[in-house]
Coordinates of C-alpha atoms and ligand atoms in Angstrom, one line a residue:
X1 CA -20.1 -132.5 -67.8
X2 CA -18.6 -133.9 -71.0
X3 CA -21.3 -135.0 -73.5
X4 CA -19.0 -137.9 -74.5
X5 CA -19.5 -139.4 -71.1
X6 CA -23.1 -138.4 -70.5
X7 CA -26.5 -140.1 -71.0
X8 CA -28.2 -137.5 -73.2
X9 CA -30.1 -139.5 -75.8
X10 CA -31.4 -136.8 -78.1
X11 CA -33.8 -137.9 -80.9
X12 CA -34.3 -136.2 -84.2
X13 CA -37.8 -137.5 -85.0
X14 CA -40.9 -136.3 -83.1
X15 CA -42.2 -139.2 -81.0
X16 CA -45.6 -140.3 -82.2
X17 CA -47.4 -140.4 -78.9
X18 CA -46.6 -136.8 -77.9
X19 CA -49.2 -134.1 -78.7
X20 CA -47.9 -130.9 -77.1
X21 CA -44.5 -129.2 -77.5
X22 CA -43.2 -129.9 -73.9
X23 CA -43.9 -133.6 -74.2
X24 CA -42.2 -133.8 -77.6
X25 CA -39.3 -131.8 -76.4
X26 CA -38.8 -133.6 -73.1
X27 CA -38.5 -136.9 -75.1
X28 CA -36.5 -135.5 -78.0
X29 CA -34.0 -133.7 -75.7
X30 CA -33.5 -136.9 -73.7
X31 CA -34.9 -135.4 -70.5
X32 CA -37.1 -138.4 -69.8
X33 CA -38.3 -141.7 -71.1
X34 CA -41.7 -143.5 -70.7
X35 CA -41.9 -146.6 -68.6
X36 CA -45.6 -147.2 -68.7
X37 CA -48.7 -145.1 -69.2
X38 CA -48.3 -141.9 -67.2
X39 CA -45.1 -143.2 -65.6
X40 CA -41.7 -141.8 -66.6
X41 CA -38.0 -142.0 -65.7
X42 CA -36.0 -138.8 -65.6
X43 CA -32.6 -139.0 -67.2
X44 CA -29.7 -136.8 -66.1
X45 CA -30.8 -133.5 -67.8
X46 CA -34.4 -133.9 -66.7
X47 CA -33.3 -134.7 -63.1
X48 CA -31.1 -131.6 -63.0
X49 CA -34.0 -129.4 -64.0
X50 CA -36.2 -131.0 -61.4
X51 CA -33.5 -130.4 -58.8
X52 CA -33.4 -126.8 -59.8
X53 CA -37.1 -126.4 -59.3
X54 CA -37.0 -128.2 -56.0
X55 CA -34.1 -126.0 -54.9
X56 CA -36.2 -122.8 -55.6
X57 CA -39.2 -124.3 -53.9
X58 CA -37.2 -125.2 -50.8
X59 CA -35.6 -121.8 -50.5
X60 CA -38.9 -120.0 -50.7
X61 CA -40.8 -122.4 -48.5
X62 CA -38.1 -122.1 -45.8
X63 CA -38.1 -118.3 -46.2
X64 CA -41.9 -118.4 -45.6
X65 CA -41.3 -120.3 -42.3
X66 CA -42.1 -123.8 -43.4
X67 CA -40.1 -126.9 -42.4
X68 CA -39.3 -129.8 -44.7
X69 CA -40.4 -133.4 -43.7
X70 CA -40.8 -136.6 -45.6
X71 CA -43.9 -138.7 -45.4
X72 CA -44.5 -142.3 -46.6
X73 CA -45.9 -143.0 -50.1
X74 CA -47.7 -146.1 -48.8
X75 CA -50.5 -144.8 -46.5
X76 CA -52.9 -147.0 -44.4
X77 CA -56.5 -147.1 -45.3
X78 CA -57.7 -146.3 -41.8
X79 CA -56.5 -142.7 -42.1
X80 CA -58.5 -142.2 -45.3
X81 CA -61.5 -143.8 -43.7
X82 CA -61.5 -141.3 -41.0
X83 CA -62.2 -138.4 -43.4
X84 CA -64.4 -140.5 -45.7
X85 CA -62.0 -140.1 -48.6
X86 CA -61.3 -143.8 -48.9
X87 CA -64.8 -143.8 -50.5
X88 CA -64.9 -140.4 -52.0
X89 CA -61.6 -140.5 -53.9
X90 CA -62.8 -143.3 -56.2
X91 CA -60.5 -145.0 -58.7
X92 CA -57.9 -142.2 -58.8
X93 CA -56.8 -143.5 -55.4
X94 CA -54.4 -146.4 -56.1
X95 CA -55.2 -149.0 -53.5
X96 CA -52.9 -151.9 -52.6
X97 CA -52.9 -154.7 -50.1
X98 CA -50.0 -156.0 -48.0
X99 CA -49.2 -159.6 -47.3
X100 CA -51.7 -159.5 -44.3
X101 CA -54.5 -158.3 -46.6
X102 CA -54.4 -154.9 -45.0
X103 CA -55.5 -152.0 -47.2
X104 CA -53.2 -149.1 -48.2
X105 CA -53.3 -146.3 -50.7
X106 CA -50.4 -144.8 -52.6
X107 CA -50.6 -141.2 -51.5
X108 CA -52.1 -138.8 -54.0
X109 CA -52.0 -136.0 -51.4
X110 CA -51.2 -136.1 -47.7
X111 CA -53.8 -134.2 -45.6
X112 CA -54.7 -137.3 -43.6
X113 CA -51.1 -138.4 -43.0
X114 CA -49.9 -135.0 -41.9
X115 CA -53.0 -134.3 -39.7
X116 CA -52.4 -137.6 -38.0
X117 CA -48.8 -136.7 -37.3
X118 CA -49.6 -133.3 -36.0
X119 CA -52.5 -134.5 -33.8
X120 CA -50.1 -136.9 -32.1
X121 CA -47.3 -134.3 -31.6
X122 CA -49.4 -131.1 -30.9
X123 CA -50.1 -130.3 -27.3
X124 CA -50.2 -126.6 -26.7
X125 CA -51.0 -123.4 -28.5
X126 CA -47.3 -122.5 -27.9
X127 CA -46.3 -124.9 -30.7
X128 CA -48.4 -123.0 -33.2
X129 CA -48.2 -122.0 -36.0
X130 CA -46.7 -125.1 -37.6
X131 CA -46.0 -125.3 -41.3
X132 CA -44.6 -128.5 -42.8
X133 CA -43.9 -129.5 -46.3
X134 CA -42.4 -132.3 -48.3
X135 CA -41.2 -132.9 -51.8
X136 CA -42.1 -136.5 -52.8
X137 CA -43.6 -138.8 -55.3
X138 CA -47.4 -138.8 -55.6
X139 CA -49.5 -141.4 -57.3
X140 CA -52.9 -140.7 -58.9
X141 CA -54.5 -143.3 -61.1
X142 CA -55.7 -140.7 -63.6
X143 CA -58.4 -141.7 -66.1
X144 CA -56.5 -140.3 -69.0
X145 CA -52.8 -139.8 -68.4
X146 CA -51.6 -137.5 -71.2
X147 CA -49.3 -134.7 -72.2
X148 CA -46.3 -136.4 -70.7
X149 CA -45.5 -134.9 -67.2
X150 CA -48.5 -132.6 -67.4
X151 CA -50.9 -135.4 -66.4
X152 CA -49.0 -138.4 -65.4
X153 CA -49.9 -141.0 -62.8
X154 CA -46.7 -140.8 -60.8
X155 CA -45.3 -137.4 -60.3
X156 CA -43.3 -135.2 -57.9
X157 CA -45.2 -132.8 -55.8
X158 CA -44.3 -130.3 -53.1
X159 CA -47.1 -130.5 -50.6
X160 CA -47.2 -128.2 -47.6
X161 CA -49.7 -128.1 -44.7
X162 CA -50.1 -125.3 -42.2
X163 CA -51.7 -125.5 -38.7
X164 CA -52.8 -122.3 -37.0
X165 CA -54.6 -121.5 -33.7
X166 CA -57.4 -119.5 -35.3
X167 CA -58.8 -118.2 -38.5
X168 CA -57.0 -115.0 -38.6
X169 CA -53.6 -116.7 -38.0
X170 CA -54.5 -119.2 -40.8
X171 CA -55.2 -116.3 -43.2
X172 CA -51.9 -114.8 -42.4
X173 CA -50.1 -118.0 -43.1
X174 CA -52.1 -118.5 -46.3
X175 CA -51.0 -115.1 -47.7
X176 CA -47.4 -115.8 -46.7
X177 CA -47.6 -119.0 -48.8
X178 CA -49.3 -117.2 -51.6
X179 CA -46.4 -114.7 -51.7
X180 CA -43.9 -117.6 -51.6
X181 CA -45.7 -119.2 -54.6
X182 CA -45.5 -115.9 -56.5
X183 CA -41.7 -115.8 -55.9
X184 CA -41.3 -119.5 -56.8
X185 CA -43.0 -119.2 -60.2
X186 CA -41.3 -115.9 -61.0
X187 CA -38.0 -117.4 -60.1
X188 CA -38.7 -120.4 -62.4
X189 CA -39.1 -117.8 -65.2
X190 CA -42.8 -118.5 -65.8
X191 CA -45.5 -116.2 -67.0
X192 CA -48.4 -117.1 -64.7
X193 CA -51.5 -115.8 -62.9
X194 CA -53.0 -116.8 -59.6
X195 CA -56.6 -117.5 -60.2
X196 CA -59.6 -118.1 -58.0
X197 CA -60.7 -121.7 -58.2
X198 CA -62.9 -124.4 -57.0
X199 CA -61.5 -126.4 -54.1
X200 CA -62.5 -129.8 -55.5
X201 CA -61.9 -133.0 -53.6
X202 CA -59.4 -131.4 -51.2
X203 CA -62.2 -129.2 -49.9
X204 CA -62.0 -126.1 -47.8
X205 CA -63.2 -122.6 -48.0
X206 CA -61.1 -120.7 -50.5
X207 CA -58.3 -121.4 -52.9
X208 CA -56.1 -120.1 -55.7
X209 CA -54.6 -122.0 -58.6
X210 CA -51.4 -120.8 -60.1
X211 CA -51.8 -121.0 -63.8
X212 CA -49.0 -120.9 -66.3
X213 CA -50.5 -119.2 -69.3
X214 CA -50.3 -121.5 -72.3
X215 CA -52.6 -122.3 -75.2
X216 CA -52.1 -126.0 -74.7
X217 CA -53.1 -125.8 -71.0
X218 CA -55.9 -128.1 -69.8
X219 CA -57.6 -125.5 -67.7
X220 CA -59.9 -122.9 -69.1
X221 CA -59.7 -119.6 -67.4
X222 CA -61.3 -116.2 -67.6
X223 CA -59.1 -113.2 -67.4
X224 CA -59.6 -109.4 -67.2
X225 CA -56.8 -107.5 -68.7
X226 CA -58.1 -104.3 -67.3
X227 CA -58.0 -105.1 -63.5
X228 CA -56.2 -108.4 -63.3
X229 CA -59.2 -110.5 -62.2
X230 CA -58.6 -114.1 -63.1
X231 CA -60.5 -117.2 -62.3
X232 CA -60.8 -120.8 -63.3
X233 CA -63.8 -121.2 -65.6
X234 CA -65.1 -123.8 -63.1
X235 CA -65.4 -121.0 -60.6
X236 CA -65.4 -117.7 -62.6
X237 CA -68.3 -115.3 -62.3
X238 CA -69.2 -112.8 -65.0
X239 CA -71.7 -110.0 -65.5
X240 CA -74.0 -111.4 -68.3
X241 CA -74.7 -109.4 -71.4
X242 CA -78.1 -107.6 -71.0
X243 CA -81.4 -109.4 -71.6
X244 CA -83.1 -109.4 -75.0
X245 CA -86.6 -108.6 -73.7
X246 CA -86.5 -106.1 -70.9
X247 CA -90.3 -105.9 -70.3
X248 CA -93.1 -108.4 -69.8
X249 CA -95.3 -109.3 -72.8
X250 CA -98.7 -110.8 -73.1
X251 CA -100.0 -114.2 -72.0
X252 CA -98.0 -117.4 -72.6
X253 CA -98.6 -118.9 -76.0
X254 CA -97.9 -122.3 -77.5
X255 CA -95.6 -122.4 -80.5
X256 CA -95.4 -125.4 -82.9
X257 CA -91.7 -126.3 -83.3
X258 CA -91.6 -129.7 -85.0
X259 CA -88.4 -131.5 -84.7
X260 CA -86.6 -128.4 -83.3
X261 CA -85.0 -129.4 -80.0
X262 CA -82.0 -127.1 -79.6
X263 CA -82.0 -123.4 -78.6
X264 CA -80.2 -122.7 -81.9
X265 CA -82.9 -124.3 -84.0
X266 CA -85.9 -122.9 -82.2
X267 CA -84.3 -119.5 -82.1
X268 CA -83.9 -119.6 -85.9
X269 CA -87.5 -120.8 -86.4
X270 CA -89.1 -118.2 -84.0
X271 CA -86.6 -115.4 -84.9
X272 CA -85.9 -114.8 -81.3
X273 CA -82.4 -114.4 -79.8
X274 CA -80.9 -117.2 -77.7
X275 CA -80.8 -114.8 -74.7
X276 CA -84.6 -114.9 -74.6
X277 CA -84.7 -118.7 -74.1
X278 CA -84.8 -120.7 -70.9
X279 CA -82.7 -123.8 -71.5
X280 CA -83.9 -126.6 -69.2
X281 CA -81.5 -129.5 -68.6
X282 CA -82.3 -132.6 -66.6
X283 CA -79.5 -133.9 -64.4
X284 CA -79.3 -136.8 -62.0
X285 CA -77.7 -135.8 -58.7
X286 CA -77.0 -138.7 -56.4
X287 CA -79.9 -140.7 -58.0
X288 CA -82.4 -137.8 -57.9
X289 CA -83.6 -135.8 -60.9
X290 CA -82.8 -132.0 -60.9
X291 CA -84.0 -129.6 -63.6
X292 CA -81.5 -126.8 -64.2
X293 CA -82.5 -123.6 -65.9
X294 CA -80.0 -121.4 -67.7
X295 CA -80.4 -118.6 -70.2
X296 CA -80.3 -119.9 -73.8
X297 CA -76.9 -118.3 -74.6
X298 CA -75.4 -119.8 -71.4
X299 CA -74.0 -123.1 -70.4
X300 CA -74.5 -125.0 -67.1
X301 CA -71.3 -125.2 -65.1
X302 CA -71.3 -128.7 -63.7
X303 CA -68.7 -127.9 -61.0
X304 CA -70.8 -125.0 -59.7
X305 CA -74.0 -127.1 -59.9
X306 CA -72.4 -130.1 -58.1
X307 CA -71.2 -127.7 -55.3
X308 CA -74.6 -126.0 -55.0
X309 CA -76.4 -129.4 -54.8
X310 CA -73.7 -130.8 -52.5
X311 CA -73.8 -133.9 -54.7
X312 CA -71.3 -136.7 -54.8
X313 CA -72.4 -137.9 -58.3
X314 CA -73.8 -135.7 -61.0
X315 CA -74.5 -136.4 -64.6
X316 CA -76.9 -135.4 -67.4
X317 CA -80.0 -137.6 -67.3
X318 CA -80.3 -140.3 -69.9
X319 CA -83.1 -139.9 -72.5
X320 CA -85.5 -142.3 -70.6
X321 CA -85.1 -140.3 -67.4
X322 CA -85.8 -137.1 -69.3
X323 CA -88.9 -138.6 -70.7
X324 CA -90.0 -139.7 -67.3
X325 CA -89.5 -136.3 -65.7
X326 CA -90.8 -134.1 -68.5
X327 CA -93.3 -136.4 -70.2
X328 CA -91.7 -135.4 -73.5
X329 CA -88.7 -136.4 -75.6
X330 CA -85.4 -134.7 -75.0
X331 CA -85.5 -131.1 -76.3
X332 CA -88.9 -130.0 -75.0
X333 CA -88.2 -129.6 -71.3
X334 CA -89.3 -126.4 -69.6
X335 CA -90.2 -125.1 -66.2
X336 CA -93.9 -124.4 -66.8
X337 CA -95.9 -127.2 -65.2
X338 CA -92.8 -129.2 -64.4
X339 CA -93.4 -131.2 -61.2
X340 CA -91.2 -134.3 -61.4
X341 CA -87.9 -132.7 -60.3
X342 CA -86.3 -130.2 -58.0
X343 CA -85.8 -127.0 -60.0
X344 CA -82.7 -124.8 -59.7
X345 CA -82.0 -121.8 -61.9
X346 CA -79.1 -119.6 -62.8
X347 CA -79.3 -116.1 -61.6
X348 CA -78.6 -114.6 -65.0
X349 CA -82.2 -115.5 -65.9
X350 CA -83.4 -112.9 -63.4
X351 CA -84.5 -109.6 -65.0
X352 CA -85.5 -111.1 -68.3
X353 CA -89.0 -111.4 -69.9
X354 CA -91.0 -113.0 -72.7
X355 CA -88.9 -116.2 -72.4
X356 CA -89.2 -119.1 -74.7
X357 CA -89.1 -122.6 -73.1
X358 CA -90.0 -126.2 -73.8
X359 CA -93.7 -126.9 -73.4
X360 CA -93.2 -130.4 -71.9
X361 CA -94.9 -131.7 -75.0
X362 CA -93.4 -133.2 -78.2
X363 CA -92.8 -130.5 -80.9
X364 CA -94.0 -127.6 -78.8
X365 CA -92.4 -124.6 -77.1
X366 CA -94.0 -121.8 -75.0
X367 CA -93.4 -118.1 -75.7
X368 CA -94.0 -115.1 -73.4
X369 CA -93.0 -117.1 -70.4
X370 CA -92.6 -114.9 -67.3
X371 CA -90.6 -115.9 -64.2
X372 CA -92.7 -115.9 -61.1
X373 CA -96.0 -115.6 -63.1
X374 CA -95.9 -118.9 -65.1
X375 CA -93.9 -121.0 -62.8
X376 CA -93.0 -121.0 -59.1
X377 CA -89.8 -119.3 -58.1
X378 CA -87.0 -121.9 -58.4
X379 CA -83.9 -122.1 -56.2
X380 CA -81.6 -119.4 -57.5
X381 CA -77.8 -119.7 -57.7
X382 CA -74.8 -119.0 -59.9
X383 CA -74.8 -122.1 -62.0
X384 CA -73.4 -121.1 -65.4
X385 CA -70.0 -120.8 -67.0
X386 CA -68.7 -117.4 -67.9
X387 CA -69.5 -116.8 -71.6
X388 CA -67.9 -114.6 -74.2
X389 CA -69.3 -111.1 -73.9
X390 CA -69.5 -111.3 -70.1
X391 CA -68.2 -108.4 -68.1
X392 CA -65.6 -108.7 -65.3
X393 CA -67.2 -109.1 -61.9
X394 CA -64.7 -106.6 -60.4
X395 CA -64.5 -103.9 -63.0
X396 CA -67.1 -104.6 -65.7
X397 CA -64.7 -104.6 -68.6
X398 CA -64.9 -107.5 -71.0
X399 CA -63.5 -110.8 -69.8
X400 CA -61.2 -112.8 -72.0
X401 CA -61.0 -116.5 -72.3
X402 CA -57.6 -118.1 -71.8
X403 CA -56.0 -121.4 -71.1
X404 CA -53.5 -122.4 -68.4
X405 CA -51.5 -125.1 -66.9
X406 CA -52.1 -125.5 -63.2
X407 CA -48.7 -125.7 -61.6
X408 CA -49.7 -125.1 -58.0
X409 CA -52.7 -124.6 -55.8
X410 CA -53.1 -123.1 -52.3
X411 CA -56.1 -123.9 -50.2
X412 CA -57.5 -122.6 -47.0
X413 CA -58.9 -125.8 -45.5
X414 CA -60.3 -124.4 -42.3
X415 CA -61.4 -127.1 -39.9
X416 CA -62.3 -129.8 -42.5
X417 CA -59.5 -132.2 -41.6
X418 CA -58.8 -131.1 -38.0
X419 CA -62.5 -131.7 -37.2
X420 CA -62.7 -135.0 -38.9
X421 CA -59.5 -136.2 -37.3
X422 CA -59.6 -134.3 -34.0
X423 CA -56.4 -132.4 -34.5
X424 CA -56.7 -130.2 -31.5
X425 CA -54.4 -128.1 -29.2
X426 CA -54.8 -126.9 -25.7
X427 CA -55.5 -123.1 -25.8
X428 CA -54.4 -120.4 -23.4
X429 CA -57.9 -120.7 -22.0
X430 CA -57.2 -124.3 -20.9
X431 CA -59.7 -125.7 -23.5
X432 CA -59.2 -127.9 -26.6
X433 CA -59.4 -126.1 -29.9
X434 CA -59.3 -127.5 -33.5
X435 CA -56.4 -126.2 -35.6
X436 CA -57.2 -124.2 -38.6
X437 CA -55.4 -125.6 -41.6
X438 CA -54.1 -124.6 -45.0
X439 CA -52.5 -126.7 -47.7
X440 CA -50.3 -125.8 -50.5
X441 CA -49.3 -128.0 -53.5
X442 CA -46.9 -127.6 -56.4
X443 CA -46.5 -130.1 -59.2
X444 CA -42.7 -130.2 -59.5
X445 CA -42.6 -132.3 -62.7
X446 CA -45.5 -130.4 -64.2
X447 CA -43.6 -127.1 -63.5
X448 CA -40.6 -128.3 -65.5
X449 CA -43.1 -129.3 -68.3
X450 CA -44.8 -125.9 -68.1
X451 CA -41.5 -124.0 -68.3
X452 CA -40.8 -125.8 -71.6
X453 CA -44.4 -125.4 -72.8
X454 CA -44.0 -121.7 -72.4
X455 CA -40.4 -121.4 -73.6
X456 CA -39.7 -123.2 -76.9
X457 CA -39.4 -122.6 -80.6
X458 CA -39.3 -124.7 -83.7
X459 CA -35.8 -125.9 -83.0
X460 CA -36.1 -126.8 -79.3
X461 CA -36.3 -125.6 -75.8
X462 CA -35.5 -122.1 -74.6
X463 CA -34.8 -122.7 -70.9
X464 CA -35.2 -120.0 -68.3
X465 CA -31.6 -120.0 -66.8
X466 CA -32.9 -120.7 -63.3
X467 CA -34.2 -124.1 -64.2
X468 CA -32.0 -125.1 -67.1
X469 CA -30.1 -128.3 -66.6
X470 CA -26.8 -126.4 -67.3
X471 CA -26.2 -122.7 -67.8
X472 CA -23.7 -123.0 -70.6
X473 CA -23.3 -125.3 -73.6
X474 CA -19.7 -125.4 -74.8
X475 CA -19.3 -126.7 -78.3
X476 CA -16.1 -128.1 -79.7
X477 CA -16.7 -127.8 -83.4
X478 CA -13.6 -129.3 -84.8
X479 CA -12.6 -132.1 -82.4
X480 CA -9.8 -133.5 -84.7
X481 CA -8.0 -130.2 -84.7
X482 CA -5.7 -130.2 -81.6
X483 CA -5.5 -126.4 -81.5
X484 CA -9.3 -126.1 -81.4
X485 CA -9.6 -128.9 -78.9
X486 CA -7.0 -127.2 -76.6
X487 CA -8.8 -123.9 -76.8
X488 CA -12.2 -125.5 -76.0
X489 CA -10.7 -127.5 -73.1
X490 CA -9.3 -124.3 -71.7
X491 CA -12.7 -122.6 -72.0
X492 CA -14.3 -125.6 -70.1
X493 CA -11.8 -125.3 -67.3
X494 CA -12.2 -121.5 -67.1
X495 CA -16.0 -121.6 -67.1
X496 CA -16.1 -124.3 -64.5
X497 CA -13.6 -122.4 -62.3
X498 CA -15.7 -119.3 -62.6
X499 CA -18.6 -121.2 -61.2
X500 CA -20.7 -121.9 -64.3
X501 CA -22.5 -125.2 -64.9
X502 CA -21.2 -126.3 -68.2
X503 CA -22.2 -129.0 -70.6
X504 CA -19.2 -129.6 -72.8
X505 CA -20.0 -131.2 -76.2
X506 CA -16.6 -132.7 -76.8
X507 CA -17.8 -135.6 -78.9
X508 CA -15.2 -136.7 -81.4
X509 CA -17.6 -138.3 -83.9
X510 CA -20.3 -135.6 -84.1
X511 CA -20.1 -132.9 -86.8
X512 CA -20.4 -129.2 -86.1
X513 CA -23.9 -129.2 -87.7
X514 CA -25.1 -132.0 -85.5
X515 CA -23.8 -130.2 -82.4
X516 CA -25.5 -127.0 -83.4
X517 CA -28.8 -128.8 -83.8
X518 CA -28.4 -130.5 -80.4
X519 CA -27.6 -127.2 -78.8
X520 CA -30.8 -125.7 -80.2
X521 CA -32.8 -128.8 -79.1
X522 CA -31.4 -128.9 -75.5
X523 CA -31.9 -125.1 -75.3
X524 CA -29.4 -124.2 -72.6
X525 CA -29.5 -120.4 -72.3
X526 CA -25.9 -119.7 -73.3
X527 CA -23.5 -121.4 -75.6
X528 CA -19.8 -121.0 -76.3
X529 CA -18.7 -122.2 -79.7
X530 CA -15.1 -123.0 -80.3
X531 CA -14.2 -123.7 -84.0
X532 CA -11.2 -123.6 -86.4
X533 CA -12.7 -120.8 -88.5
X534 CA -13.3 -118.5 -85.5
X535 CA -9.9 -119.2 -84.0
X536 CA -8.2 -118.3 -87.3
X537 CA -9.9 -114.9 -86.9
X538 CA -8.9 -114.9 -83.2
X539 CA -12.5 -115.2 -81.9
X540 CA -14.8 -117.6 -80.0
X541 CA -18.6 -117.2 -80.4
X542 CA -20.9 -116.6 -77.4
X543 CA -24.5 -117.0 -78.1
X544 CA -27.8 -116.7 -76.3
X545 CA -30.3 -119.4 -77.2
X546 CA -33.3 -117.0 -77.0
X547 CA -31.8 -114.5 -79.4
X548 CA -30.4 -114.6 -82.8
X549 CA -27.3 -112.4 -82.2
X550 CA -23.9 -113.9 -81.7
X551 CA -21.0 -112.2 -79.9
X552 CA -17.6 -112.9 -81.4
X553 CA -14.9 -112.3 -78.8
X554 CA -11.2 -113.1 -78.3
X555 CA -10.6 -116.1 -76.0
X556 CA -9.6 -113.8 -73.1
X557 CA -13.0 -112.1 -73.2
X558 CA -15.2 -115.2 -73.2
X559 CA -15.8 -115.2 -69.5
X560 CA -16.8 -111.5 -69.4
X561 CA -19.2 -112.1 -72.2
X562 CA -20.7 -115.1 -70.6
X563 CA -21.1 -113.2 -67.4
X564 CA -22.8 -110.3 -69.1
X565 CA -25.2 -112.6 -71.0
X566 CA -25.9 -114.7 -67.9
X567 CA -26.8 -111.6 -65.9
X568 CA -29.4 -110.7 -68.5
X569 CA -30.9 -114.2 -68.5
X570 CA -31.1 -114.1 -64.7
X571 CA -33.0 -110.8 -64.8
X572 CA -35.8 -112.8 -66.5
X573 CA -36.1 -115.0 -63.5
X574 CA -36.0 -112.3 -60.8
X575 CA -38.6 -112.7 -58.0
Ligands
LIG1 P1 -55.6 -131.1 -61.9 O1 -56.8 -130.2 -61.7 O2 -54.7 -130.7 -62.9 O3 -56.0 -132.6 -61.9 P2 -55.4 -131.1 -59.1 O4 -56.1 -129.8 -58.8 O5 -56.1 -132.3 -58.9 O6 -54.8 -131.0 -60.5 P3 -53.8 -130.7 -56.7 O7 -54.5 -131.7 -55.9 O8 -54.1 -129.3 -56.5 O9 -54.1 -131.1 -58.2 O10 -52.3 -131.0 -56.7 C1 -51.3 -130.0 -56.6 C2 -50.5 -129.9 -57.8 O11 -50.0 -131.2 -58.3 C3 -51.2 -129.4 -59.0 O12 -51.3 -128.0 -59.0 C4 -50.4 -129.9 -60.2 O13 -49.3 -129.0 -60.5 C5 -49.8 -131.2 -59.7 N1 -50.6 -132.4 -60.2 C6 -51.8 -132.8 -59.9 N2 -52.1 -133.9 -60.6 C7 -51.1 -134.1 -61.5 C8 -50.8 -135.1 -62.4 N3 -51.7 -136.1 -62.7 N4 -49.6 -135.1 -63.1 C9 -48.7 -134.1 -62.8 N5 -48.9 -133.2 -61.9 C10 -50.1 -133.2 -61.2
LIG2 MG1 -55.4 -128.3 -58.0

């Protein structure tokens, strides 16, 4: 493609609204433009990258035995009502009415639609397993669209759904898809980790998120460098640091703690470590108060809590509610004598002694509180977030906090949708059985963003060759010199003939300096630079964007050099 004829509107200045490198670079390199909040149009270079990612996904899904279909974006409300998600999804589900006042949703995911298709077509066990996927536009009316394609409202997703006869077969399919995902993200040149995660609104029994490791990622994860354990912080478990007081002390005592209502302040005042505190937080779950106890150095994990309580709505109680439940202002809640709420407690509290807790009275705390002695055994569960200093649940070595961009997620759904929607098949035993389902998503647009987020420098993008819009950037440095133009044209023809995807910067008006800057910004993995100075010495420059070195070779060796460099770039994207 000749740049003189292409729509590649590069921009020198950093656009104001962009906060993270990939967003800035996607705008600056002319990959996309914003249409409305969280809605983008993809220009030719952006679209080429998306197509590359989609190509890799298609190959690996097909290799894993899945078949591609295409489902509608506009989906009837009745299907969502069958599973209850018409209610549950809330405002993220973009709802529209047709001219007959019938309700529809713009599909944010397609479990209902595909399950409806399969229940109509599936008769016998002989048709199983079935594994269907599509690559299509999704719409989610996100509360806070941001970071460009990372959290947009309209985006491209690959969503796949598997239907198996039984649990064992479903597990087999799940792990085939898991393997396909590993190949896909490796082939996209990404440094990623599959992590254990919470299954959220999609539901189901177990799930992995594929996280591209990046500081700017929205997801917090816990990683163990020793054994490879990795989990989303929403789900991660850790072995807590040991307790401060390992043995029981004397009777409970009241301590005067005027105006001290945080663990930090009371711990300073009483000179006792935070680990020796019971932090009591009052939540409201589906309208009912719940007191949650965690160790003073730990934090309540709202996702775990919500799952444990099986609550639809969960939030910290407002001050009046706290007052009503604890008979004290915020900051003095504690389990001893608490009767106005269900009490649930994090397991990390077990084994500790001589705890400090709020006394349910303004300006007072209790010391020497013992579990089981001073208050009734609460409901125990893992309700806290992994904290620094925790050990890995698999090997005990210290866990590290990290951040990631979720590019894909695999779920074992089990019977959740097939039960709700009666997606059954006739078994060998002549009886109806529900299909066991899995579902598998990849954010296609987000994957392109993640590739840039992970591969860039101060000057621009450093594309992995597998997803780069073009492989080679050919620069004609002195367009007014007919000799140079002729040599560059020749290179263009030769490279194309050899099968390379070439972007040819043949612009007559742009200076060499300008073209260098654009080449750095666009970040194509290889560039071939044809200029008067080089030709005088009998050489053309071949350069890798990632590296500083430049190879100066005679015109006849350009193809060989490109081939050698390209092979090295491809090695970085090997599955
Ligand atoms: P998140 O936790 O980031 O909101 P999710 O878990 O809700 O994502 P899934 O339902 O698992 O998303 O969707 C599958 C994939 O679609 C995600 O792994 C992600 O790559 C992509 N995706 C989800 N929401 C968005 C969005 N708002 N913008 C771009 N891509 C998205
Ligand atoms: Mg997800």
